[in-house]
XYZ file of C-alpha atoms in Angstrom:
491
model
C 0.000 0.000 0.000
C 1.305 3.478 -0.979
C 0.194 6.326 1.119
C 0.289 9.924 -0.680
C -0.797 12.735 1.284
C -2.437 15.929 -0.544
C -3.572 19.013 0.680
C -6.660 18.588 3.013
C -6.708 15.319 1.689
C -4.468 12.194 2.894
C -5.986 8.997 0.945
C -4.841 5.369 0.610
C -4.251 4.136 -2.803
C -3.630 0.382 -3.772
C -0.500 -1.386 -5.368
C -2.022 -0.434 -8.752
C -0.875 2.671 -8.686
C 3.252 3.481 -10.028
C 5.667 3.910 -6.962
C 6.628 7.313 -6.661
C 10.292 5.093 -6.285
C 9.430 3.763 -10.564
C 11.736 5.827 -13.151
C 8.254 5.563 -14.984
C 6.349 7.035 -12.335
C 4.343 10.108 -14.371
C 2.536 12.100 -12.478
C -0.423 12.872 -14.927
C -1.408 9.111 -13.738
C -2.542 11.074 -10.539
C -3.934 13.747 -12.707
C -6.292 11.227 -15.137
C -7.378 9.431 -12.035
C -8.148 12.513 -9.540
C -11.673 12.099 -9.828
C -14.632 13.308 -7.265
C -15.123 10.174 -6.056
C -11.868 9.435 -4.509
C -12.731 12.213 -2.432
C -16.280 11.438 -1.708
C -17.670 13.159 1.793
C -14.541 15.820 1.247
C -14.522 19.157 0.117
C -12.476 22.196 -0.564
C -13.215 25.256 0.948
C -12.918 28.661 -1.085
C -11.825 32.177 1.257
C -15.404 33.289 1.190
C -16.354 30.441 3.187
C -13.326 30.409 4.940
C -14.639 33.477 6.261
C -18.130 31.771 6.915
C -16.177 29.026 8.689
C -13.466 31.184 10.808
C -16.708 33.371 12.025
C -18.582 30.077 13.245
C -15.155 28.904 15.033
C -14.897 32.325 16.950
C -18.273 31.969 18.237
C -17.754 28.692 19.511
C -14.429 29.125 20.925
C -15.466 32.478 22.544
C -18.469 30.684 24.034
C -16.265 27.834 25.394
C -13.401 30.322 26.764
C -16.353 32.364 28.487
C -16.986 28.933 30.494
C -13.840 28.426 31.542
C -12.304 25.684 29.047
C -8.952 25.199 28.283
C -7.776 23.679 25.098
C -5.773 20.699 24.137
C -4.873 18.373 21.102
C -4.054 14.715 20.047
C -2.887 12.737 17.013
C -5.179 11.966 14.438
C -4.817 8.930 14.507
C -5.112 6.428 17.543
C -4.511 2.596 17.981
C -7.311 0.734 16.687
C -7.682 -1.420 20.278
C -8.270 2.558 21.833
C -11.450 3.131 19.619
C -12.872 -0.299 19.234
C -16.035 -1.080 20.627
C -16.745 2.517 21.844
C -19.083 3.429 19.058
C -21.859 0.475 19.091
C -22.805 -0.647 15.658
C -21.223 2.867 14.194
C -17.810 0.910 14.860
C -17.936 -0.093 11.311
C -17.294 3.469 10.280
C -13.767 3.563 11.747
C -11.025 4.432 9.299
C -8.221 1.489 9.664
C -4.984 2.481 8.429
C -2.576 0.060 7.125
C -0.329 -2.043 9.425
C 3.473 0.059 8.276
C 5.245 -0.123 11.813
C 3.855 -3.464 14.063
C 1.196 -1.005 14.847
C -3.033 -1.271 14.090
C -3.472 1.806 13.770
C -7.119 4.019 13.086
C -8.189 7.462 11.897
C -10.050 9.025 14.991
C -13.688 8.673 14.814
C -14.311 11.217 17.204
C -13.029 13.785 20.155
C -14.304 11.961 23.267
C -12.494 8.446 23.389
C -9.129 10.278 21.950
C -9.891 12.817 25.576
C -10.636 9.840 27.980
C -7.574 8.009 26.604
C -5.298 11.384 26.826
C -6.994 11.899 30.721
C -6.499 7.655 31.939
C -2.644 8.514 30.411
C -1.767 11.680 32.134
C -3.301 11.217 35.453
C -5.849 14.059 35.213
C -8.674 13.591 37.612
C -10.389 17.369 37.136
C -10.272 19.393 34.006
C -12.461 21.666 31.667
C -11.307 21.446 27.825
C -12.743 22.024 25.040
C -11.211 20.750 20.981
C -11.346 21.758 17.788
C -10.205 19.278 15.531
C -11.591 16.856 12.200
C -12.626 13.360 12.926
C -13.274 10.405 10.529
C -15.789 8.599 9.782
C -16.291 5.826 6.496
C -20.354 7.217 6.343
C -22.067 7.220 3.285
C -21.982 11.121 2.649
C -24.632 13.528 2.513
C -23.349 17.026 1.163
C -26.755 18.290 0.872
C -27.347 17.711 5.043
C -24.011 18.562 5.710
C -22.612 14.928 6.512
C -18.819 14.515 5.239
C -16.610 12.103 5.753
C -13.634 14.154 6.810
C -15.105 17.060 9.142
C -14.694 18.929 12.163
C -16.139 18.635 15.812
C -16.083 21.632 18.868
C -16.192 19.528 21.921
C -16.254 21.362 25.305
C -16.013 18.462 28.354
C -15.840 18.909 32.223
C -14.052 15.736 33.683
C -14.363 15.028 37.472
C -16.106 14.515 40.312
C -18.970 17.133 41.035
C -22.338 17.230 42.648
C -25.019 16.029 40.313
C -26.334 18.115 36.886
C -24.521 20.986 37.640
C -21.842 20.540 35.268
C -24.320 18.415 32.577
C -26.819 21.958 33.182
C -23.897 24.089 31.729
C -23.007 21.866 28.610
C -26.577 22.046 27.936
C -26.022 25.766 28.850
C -23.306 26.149 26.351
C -25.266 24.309 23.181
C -28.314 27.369 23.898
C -25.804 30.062 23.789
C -23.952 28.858 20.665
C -27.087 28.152 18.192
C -28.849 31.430 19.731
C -26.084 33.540 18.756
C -25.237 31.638 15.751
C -28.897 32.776 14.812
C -29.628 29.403 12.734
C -33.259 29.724 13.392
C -35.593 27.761 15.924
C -34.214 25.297 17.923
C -35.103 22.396 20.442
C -32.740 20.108 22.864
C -33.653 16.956 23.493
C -32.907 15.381 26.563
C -32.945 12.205 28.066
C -31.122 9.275 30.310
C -29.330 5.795 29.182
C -30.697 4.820 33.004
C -34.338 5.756 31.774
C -33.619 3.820 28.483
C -32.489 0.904 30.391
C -35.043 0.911 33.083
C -37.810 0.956 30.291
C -36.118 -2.025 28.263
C -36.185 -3.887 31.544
C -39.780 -3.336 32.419
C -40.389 -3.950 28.783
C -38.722 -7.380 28.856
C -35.621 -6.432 26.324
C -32.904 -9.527 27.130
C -29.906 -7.594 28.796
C -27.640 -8.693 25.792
C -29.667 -6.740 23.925
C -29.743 -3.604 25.422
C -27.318 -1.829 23.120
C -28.644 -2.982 19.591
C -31.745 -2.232 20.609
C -30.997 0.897 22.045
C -29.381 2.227 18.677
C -32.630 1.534 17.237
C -34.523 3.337 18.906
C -32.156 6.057 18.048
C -33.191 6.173 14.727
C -36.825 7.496 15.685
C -35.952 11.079 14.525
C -35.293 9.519 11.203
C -37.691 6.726 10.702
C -41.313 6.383 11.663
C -42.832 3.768 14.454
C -43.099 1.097 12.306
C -39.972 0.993 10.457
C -38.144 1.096 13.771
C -40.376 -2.104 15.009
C -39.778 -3.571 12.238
C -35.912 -3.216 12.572
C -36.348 -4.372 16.532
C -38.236 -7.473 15.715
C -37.189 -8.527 11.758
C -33.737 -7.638 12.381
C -32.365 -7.593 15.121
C -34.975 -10.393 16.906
C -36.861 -8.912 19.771
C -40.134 -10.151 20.461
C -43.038 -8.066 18.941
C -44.599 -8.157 22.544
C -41.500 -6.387 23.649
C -41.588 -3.813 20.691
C -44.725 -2.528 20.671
C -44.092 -2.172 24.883
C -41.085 0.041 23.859
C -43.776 1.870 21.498
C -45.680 2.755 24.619
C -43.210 4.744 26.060
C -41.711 6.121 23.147
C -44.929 7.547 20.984
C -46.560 9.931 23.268
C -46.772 13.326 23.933
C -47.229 13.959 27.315
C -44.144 11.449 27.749
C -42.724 13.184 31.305
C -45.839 13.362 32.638
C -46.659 9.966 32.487
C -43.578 8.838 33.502
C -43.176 9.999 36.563
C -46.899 8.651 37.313
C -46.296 5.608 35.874
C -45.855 2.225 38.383
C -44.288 -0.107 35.976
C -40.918 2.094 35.584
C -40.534 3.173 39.085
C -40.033 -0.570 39.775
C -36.483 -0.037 38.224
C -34.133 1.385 40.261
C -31.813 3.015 37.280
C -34.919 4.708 35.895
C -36.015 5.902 39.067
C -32.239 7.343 39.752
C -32.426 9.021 35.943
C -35.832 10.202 36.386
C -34.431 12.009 39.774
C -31.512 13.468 38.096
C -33.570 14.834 34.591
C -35.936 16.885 38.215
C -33.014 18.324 38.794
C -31.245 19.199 35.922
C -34.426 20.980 34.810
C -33.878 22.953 37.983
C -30.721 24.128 37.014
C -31.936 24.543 33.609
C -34.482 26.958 34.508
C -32.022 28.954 36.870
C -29.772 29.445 33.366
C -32.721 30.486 31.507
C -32.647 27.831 29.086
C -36.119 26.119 29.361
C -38.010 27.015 26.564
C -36.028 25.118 24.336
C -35.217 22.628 26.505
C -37.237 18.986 25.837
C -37.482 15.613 27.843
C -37.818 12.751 25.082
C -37.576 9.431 25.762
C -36.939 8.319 22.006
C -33.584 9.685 22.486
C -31.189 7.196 22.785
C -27.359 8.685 21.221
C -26.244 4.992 19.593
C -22.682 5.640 21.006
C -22.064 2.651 23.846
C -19.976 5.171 26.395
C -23.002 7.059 27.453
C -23.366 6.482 31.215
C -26.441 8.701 32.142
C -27.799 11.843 30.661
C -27.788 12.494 27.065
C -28.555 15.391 24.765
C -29.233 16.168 20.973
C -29.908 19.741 19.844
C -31.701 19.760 16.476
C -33.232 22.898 14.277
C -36.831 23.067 13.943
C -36.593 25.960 11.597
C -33.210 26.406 9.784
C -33.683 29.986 8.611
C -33.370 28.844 5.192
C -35.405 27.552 2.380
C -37.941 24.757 3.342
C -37.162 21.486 2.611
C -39.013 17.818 2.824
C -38.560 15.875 6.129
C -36.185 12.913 5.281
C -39.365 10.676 5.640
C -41.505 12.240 3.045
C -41.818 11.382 -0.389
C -40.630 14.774 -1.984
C -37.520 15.425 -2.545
C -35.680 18.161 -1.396
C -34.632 20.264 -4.368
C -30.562 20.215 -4.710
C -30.673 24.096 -3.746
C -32.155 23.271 0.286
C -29.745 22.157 3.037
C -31.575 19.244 5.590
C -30.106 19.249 8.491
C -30.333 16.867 11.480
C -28.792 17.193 14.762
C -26.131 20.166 15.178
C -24.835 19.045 18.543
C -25.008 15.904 20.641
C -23.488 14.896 23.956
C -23.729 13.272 27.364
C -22.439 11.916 30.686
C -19.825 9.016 30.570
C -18.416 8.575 33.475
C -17.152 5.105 32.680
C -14.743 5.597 29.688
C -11.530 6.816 31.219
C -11.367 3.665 33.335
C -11.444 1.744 30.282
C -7.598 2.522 29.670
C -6.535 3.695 33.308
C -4.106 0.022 33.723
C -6.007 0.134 37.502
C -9.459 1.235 36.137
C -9.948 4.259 37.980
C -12.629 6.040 36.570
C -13.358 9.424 35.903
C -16.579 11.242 35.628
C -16.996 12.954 32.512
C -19.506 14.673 30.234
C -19.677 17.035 27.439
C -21.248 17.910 23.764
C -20.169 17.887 20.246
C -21.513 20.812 17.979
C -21.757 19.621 14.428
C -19.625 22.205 12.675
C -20.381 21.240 9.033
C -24.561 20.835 9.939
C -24.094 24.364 10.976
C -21.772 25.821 8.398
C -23.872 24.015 5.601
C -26.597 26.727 6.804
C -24.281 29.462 7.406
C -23.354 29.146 3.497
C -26.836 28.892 2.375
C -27.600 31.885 4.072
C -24.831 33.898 3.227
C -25.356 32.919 -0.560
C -28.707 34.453 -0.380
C -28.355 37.635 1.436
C -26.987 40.408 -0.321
C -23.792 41.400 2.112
C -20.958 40.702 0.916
C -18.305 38.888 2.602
C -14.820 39.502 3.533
C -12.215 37.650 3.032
C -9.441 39.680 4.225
C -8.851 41.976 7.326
C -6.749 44.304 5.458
C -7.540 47.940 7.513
C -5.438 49.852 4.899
C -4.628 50.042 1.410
C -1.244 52.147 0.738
C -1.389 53.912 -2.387
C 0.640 56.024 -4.797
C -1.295 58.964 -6.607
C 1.703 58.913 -9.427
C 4.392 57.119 -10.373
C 7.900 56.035 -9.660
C 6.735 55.915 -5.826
C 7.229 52.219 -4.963
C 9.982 52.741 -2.679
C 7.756 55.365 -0.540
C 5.047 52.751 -0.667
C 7.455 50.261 0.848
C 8.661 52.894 3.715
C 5.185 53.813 5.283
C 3.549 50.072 4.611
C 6.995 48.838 6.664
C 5.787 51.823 9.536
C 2.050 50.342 9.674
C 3.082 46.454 9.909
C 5.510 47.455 12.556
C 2.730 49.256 14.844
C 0.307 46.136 14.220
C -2.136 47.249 11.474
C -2.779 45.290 8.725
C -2.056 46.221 5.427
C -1.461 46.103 1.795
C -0.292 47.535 -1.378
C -0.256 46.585 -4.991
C 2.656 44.672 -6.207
C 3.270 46.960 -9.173
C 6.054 49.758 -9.434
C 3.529 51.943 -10.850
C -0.070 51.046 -10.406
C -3.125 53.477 -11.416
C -5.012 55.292 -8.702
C -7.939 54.047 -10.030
C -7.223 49.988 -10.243
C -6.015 50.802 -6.564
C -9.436 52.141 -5.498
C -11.104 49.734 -7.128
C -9.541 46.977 -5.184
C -10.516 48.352 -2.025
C -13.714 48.866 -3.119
C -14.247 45.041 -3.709
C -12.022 43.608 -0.818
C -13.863 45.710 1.277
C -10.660 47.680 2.608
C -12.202 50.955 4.635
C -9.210 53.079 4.127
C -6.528 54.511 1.582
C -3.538 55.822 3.363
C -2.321 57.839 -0.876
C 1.058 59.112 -1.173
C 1.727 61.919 -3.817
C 4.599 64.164 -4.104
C 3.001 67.161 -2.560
C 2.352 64.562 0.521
C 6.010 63.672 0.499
C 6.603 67.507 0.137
C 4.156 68.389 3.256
C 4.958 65.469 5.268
C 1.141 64.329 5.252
C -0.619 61.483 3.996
C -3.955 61.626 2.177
C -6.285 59.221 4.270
C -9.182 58.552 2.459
C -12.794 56.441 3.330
C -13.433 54.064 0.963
C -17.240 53.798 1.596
C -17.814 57.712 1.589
C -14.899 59.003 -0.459
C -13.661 61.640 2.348
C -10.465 62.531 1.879
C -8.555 64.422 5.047
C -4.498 65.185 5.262
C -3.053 63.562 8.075
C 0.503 64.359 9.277
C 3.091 61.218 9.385
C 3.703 60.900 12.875
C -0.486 61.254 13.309
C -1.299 58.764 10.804
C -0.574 55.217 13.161
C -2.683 56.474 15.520
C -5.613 58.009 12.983
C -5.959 54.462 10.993
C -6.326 52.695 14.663
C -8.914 54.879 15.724
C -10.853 54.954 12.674
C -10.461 50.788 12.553
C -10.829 50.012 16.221
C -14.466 49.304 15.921
């Protein structure tokens, strides 16, 4: 096997391919064969949404930074034993690399078993993190919903041993700040308990061995209706219909919380009763942060991933701000123009993974949430395609001009002065550019200022600071203008 990394990109290829070792190697073999769908669920990013992207990022790492996280990193790549059977029947999506060093090694499927694995090696019993970083998954891609196979996850975690919900109240905290400020549209967070899910499979007479299977099921309720996920349950996977349609109890109606608190059946299970207690009172906290009107208890939650340990989470749009589209279970199609999205962030407690590679299995209690970068930037792009703002894609504060020629070397002198004091800026790379091909460029890069040198300037010791969007021109002496252009741009 012959690994060949490119930009963005790294990709195996087989022995077909020439060695890059072959006198005969060409490299317009790479060029005939660089279709599309070797890089299926991958994309390249232009500076516009670059821009889209960085904007999203700041958000999110602003909101994380305002809670108190700390950031970290780890390889890409992990041994395959580390991320095996973490993931439930997702494990097939693991990327396996090829065996080059005595090692089995795998492309990280996600941020949280790379974290437990980085906290069981270290030591670290308490911390607050959050990481920004693409995963890798072998999904069958979805560009129009934003599903990739090479994307990136914001993770925010708090690992260690608190009283109960408060710490699981402020992830859920965190998701409601990001998508409200993100302005995506309506949202909802769903909310509910692996106890609760267990407790009900129990009463419902699910064989313990089947707990998990079933469980990622049940998972696919947002996706599928009632009767395609019995029919999965009882065809498939070979619970009893009696079982099945005592799951569909619990699961299909609306005044679900109510119910189950009344209800006799699950308070005969002692890890529903202990969820049910902890969802009271992380809707007590919940309230205190303000964050209970989009806040929902749904038992058809059920996050396939087999770490989860207690309560888990899903934040998904209701309305996405953009063009309507056709729920994935209808019969029209979305047209190619409409982005469906599912879930843009997803988390939970697991307080059982660290111990899982601590050699004395000393656990750590953990929880946290994912937001779903790509399901969010997918919208962000839509949105920004139809609005009529445009977009920068530089930060340039100052273009540095010449008003005639044979004034390059002046050009060079003050641009030198404004990188040295911090402010960012440009100039054409021509000895003799036109005023007007100068203006022009600000004008569509969106640069607010001209900082134009002419020989009366030179003469007078001033520089002609103009305003792009209003076309004000004022003289500003040289040892004034530093201080003018940060003024004007400190906004």
């Amino acid at each position: 096997m012959l690994a060949i990394t490119i930009p963005t990109h790294t990709c195996v290829w087989n022995s077909a391919i020439p060695s890059v070792f072959d006198s005969a190697f060409d490299l317009s073999w790479i060029k005939n064969h660089l279709t599309d769908s070797m890089f299926q669920g991958t994309r390249d990013y232009n500076p516009k949404q670059m821009a889209i992207r960085e904007k999203v990022f700041n958000t999110i790492v602003s909101c994380f930074k305002r809670h108190g996280a700390e950031t970290i990193d780890t390889p890409v790549f992990e041994l395959k034993e580390t991320l095996t059977g973490k993931y439930g029947e997702d494990s097939k999506l693991i990327y396996d690399l090829k065996d080059q060093g005595g090692e089995l090694l795998s492309l990280r499927y996600d941020l949280t078993v790379p974290f437990a694995r980085y906290l069981a090696m270290n030591k670290i019993t308490n911390i607050k993190r959050y990481h920004i970083a693409k995963v890798y998954r072998r999904d069958n891609p979805a560009m129009t919903r934003g599903r990739y196979r090479e994307f990136y996850q914001c993770d925010f975690d708090i690992a260690g041993q608190y009283d109960a919900m408060i710490p699981d109240a402020e992830c859920l905290k965190i998701v409601h700040e990001i998508l409200s400020e993100l302005d995506l549209g309506d949202f909802r967070i769903k909310v509910n308990d692996r106890r609760i899910l267990d407790g009900m499979f129990a009463v419902c007479g699910v064989p313990d061995n089947m707990f998990r299977t079933i469980c990622s099921t049940v998972d696919k309720l947002d996706k599928l209706p009632w009767e395609a996920v019995k029919n999965e349950m009882v065809n498939e996977k070979g619970l009893s219909e009696e079982a099945a349609d005592q799951i569909g109890v619990y699961v299909g109606g609306m005044d679900l919380a109510e119910r189950l608190l009344q209800d006799q059946k699950m308070c005969q299970s002692t890890q529903a009763c202990a969820g049910l207690t902890d969802i009271k009172l992380l809707f007590s906290y919940l309230q205190l942060f303000q964050v209970t009107d989009k806040v929902v208890f749904d038992l058809s939650l059920a996050r396939g991933l087999d770490y989860y340990t207690g309560i888990i989470y899903e934040a998904i749009l209701t309305q996405a701000g953009v063009a309507p589209v056709a729920p994935e279970t209808s019969n029209e199609a979305p047209t190619e123009e409409c982005v469906t999205v599912g879930s843009v962030a997803g988390g939970g407690r697991y307080d059982g993974l660290v111990g899982m590679f601590d050699p004395k299995g000393r656990k750590v209690p953990c929880v946290g949430v994912s937001i779903g970068i790509e399901r969010i930037f997918s919208i962000m792009e839509q949105k920004a395609e139809a609005s009529t703002e445009k977009i920068r894609t530089t930060e340039v504060q100052v273009m540095v001009a010449a008003a005639q020629k044979n004034l390059l070397e002046e050009r060079l002198r003050l641009i030198t002065e404004l990188w040295n004091a911090g402010i960012k800026a440009e100039l054409m790379y021509k000895k003799s550019p036109k005023l007007l091909s100068q203006l022009q460029h600000c004008e569509e890069s969106g640069i607010p200022l001209v900082a134009i040198l002419g020989e009366q300037e030179l003469k007078n010791g001033v520089v002609k600071l103009r305003n792009v969007a209003t076309r004000d021109e004022v003289d500003i002496s040289r040892a004034d203008l530093i201080a003018e252009i940060k003024k004007r741009t400190s906004a």
